[in-house]
Amino acid sequence: MDIEFFLKERTKFICYFYDNASAPFTQIMADIENEVKPYIPPYSEDGEPPFLSEWLDAKSGLEASGHHALSMLSSSLQLYLKAWVDRLDRYHGMTFEVDFKKKGWLNGYREIFKEVGLDMSHCPANLDIVEQIPLVRNRIQHPEQLTSINVSHSENDLKKYPSPYFIHDSELTLASEGEGHSWLFPPTISPTKEKIKDAISNVEKLCSWLESEYWEARNA
């Protein structure tokens, strides 16, 4: 089975899903900002921006589209890595004793790669970005606050990644203005379209590299 093909079929759908799911929310936000009908501000001496609640709802919808895309991407990567390791067992009799529950599934697979002699420093993917995908997926799937639809990074994740990738650059800039990266409040997981596409690209690079390493070793 061509597992790389099926991985890329999944990532292609994730791109399709995100582009179509996010489009109406992006349009609403743009229409409000550009005062396009029906979002033409009425006369008011109130200092609150007009249509603020509608803009915030659209922003939450945009972020939720990104959250779902990253969740699907995390699952797709996990399925690919499982298939990659299962192939070693099925065709080469290679088995591994890894406690995925204790280490986390991505760290568990990285331990397997080390066992088979793969040097991950040669991988062309940005592994810092790849490693943050399952972290944000876990936060998205297990929110902690009933009172807010927003999802924030955990304190433990921020200790490991003080400059998390899936946030708005404006939040990172505010933190950088202090001493180091100091977060008064945990930053919101708010992936942009560019960062989602970058995450997809890096997952594909990782999987393509693993596939080429497998076939090079098999044909040696």
Short mmCIF file of N, CA and C in Angstrom, two decimals, residues 63-64 67 135-145 148-154 166-167 171 186-191:
data_model
loop_
_atom_site.label_atom_id
_atom_site.label_comp_id
_atom_site.label_asym_id
_atom_site.label_seq_id
_atom_site.Cartn_x
_atom_site.Cartn_y
_atom_site.Cartn_z
N GLU A 63 -11.28 30.72 13.66
CA GLU A 63 -10.35 29.95 14.49
C GLU A 63 -10.80 28.50 14.63
N ALA A 64 -12.12 28.28 14.76
CA ALA A 64 -12.63 26.92 14.88
C ALA A 64 -12.35 26.12 13.62
N HIS A 67 -8.83 25.13 13.96
CA HIS A 67 -8.70 24.09 14.98
C HIS A 67 -9.04 22.71 14.39
N LEU A 135 0.12 18.82 20.17
CA LEU A 135 -0.09 19.57 21.41
C LEU A 135 -1.33 20.45 21.30
N VAL A 136 -1.45 21.17 20.19
CA VAL A 136 -2.64 22.04 20.04
C VAL A 136 -3.88 21.19 19.82
N ARG A 137 -3.73 20.05 19.16
CA ARG A 137 -4.89 19.16 18.99
C ARG A 137 -5.44 18.73 20.34
N ASN A 138 -4.54 18.40 21.27
CA ASN A 138 -4.99 17.98 22.60
C ASN A 138 -5.72 19.10 23.32
N ARG A 139 -5.23 20.32 23.17
CA ARG A 139 -5.89 21.46 23.80
C ARG A 139 -7.27 21.70 23.17
N ILE A 140 -7.33 21.57 21.86
CA ILE A 140 -8.58 21.81 21.14
C ILE A 140 -9.64 20.76 21.53
N GLN A 141 -9.20 19.51 21.66
CA GLN A 141 -10.14 18.43 21.98
C GLN A 141 -10.53 18.40 23.45
N HIS A 142 -9.75 19.06 24.30
CA HIS A 142 -10.03 19.01 25.74
C HIS A 142 -9.99 20.43 26.33
N PRO A 143 -10.93 21.28 25.93
CA PRO A 143 -10.96 22.64 26.48
C PRO A 143 -11.26 22.62 27.97
N GLU A 144 -10.82 23.68 28.66
CA GLU A 144 -10.94 23.71 30.11
C GLU A 144 -11.94 24.76 30.60
N GLN A 145 -12.32 25.71 29.74
CA GLN A 145 -13.16 26.81 30.18
C GLN A 145 -14.55 26.74 29.54
N SER A 148 -15.65 30.41 27.86
CA SER A 148 -15.05 31.00 26.66
C SER A 148 -14.94 29.95 25.56
N ILE A 149 -15.23 30.39 24.34
CA ILE A 149 -15.09 29.50 23.19
C ILE A 149 -13.65 29.43 22.71
N ASN A 150 -12.82 30.39 23.16
CA ASN A 150 -11.41 30.41 22.77
C ASN A 150 -10.64 29.28 23.44
N VAL A 151 -9.59 28.81 22.79
CA VAL A 151 -8.74 27.76 23.34
C VAL A 151 -7.33 28.32 23.46
N SER A 152 -6.75 28.17 24.64
CA SER A 152 -5.42 28.72 24.89
C SER A 152 -4.38 27.61 25.05
N HIS A 153 -3.12 27.98 24.89
CA HIS A 153 -2.02 27.06 25.14
C HIS A 153 -1.93 26.78 26.64
N SER A 154 -1.48 25.59 26.99
CA SER A 154 -1.30 25.24 28.40
C SER A 154 0.03 25.79 28.91
N PHE A 166 1.29 28.51 16.68
CA PHE A 166 -0.09 28.71 16.24
C PHE A 166 -0.80 29.80 17.03
N ILE A 167 -0.24 31.00 16.99
CA ILE A 167 -0.87 32.17 17.58
C ILE A 167 -0.71 33.32 16.60
N GLU A 171 0.19 38.73 19.27
CA GLU A 171 0.34 38.26 20.64
C GLU A 171 1.79 38.01 20.98
N PRO A 186 -2.32 33.05 29.03
CA PRO A 186 -1.92 32.09 28.00
C PRO A 186 -2.42 32.53 26.63
N PRO A 187 -1.58 32.51 25.60
CA PRO A 187 -2.01 32.96 24.28
C PRO A 187 -3.03 32.01 23.67
N THR A 188 -3.92 32.58 22.88
CA THR A 188 -4.97 31.82 22.22
C THR A 188 -4.43 31.04 21.03
N ILE A 189 -4.90 29.82 20.88
CA ILE A 189 -4.56 29.03 19.69
C ILE A 189 -5.38 29.59 18.53
N SER A 190 -4.72 30.35 17.68
CA SER A 190 -5.40 31.08 16.61
C SER A 190 -4.61 30.93 15.31
N PRO A 191 -4.69 29.75 14.67
CA PRO A 191 -3.86 29.51 13.49
C PRO A 191 -4.34 30.29 12.27
#
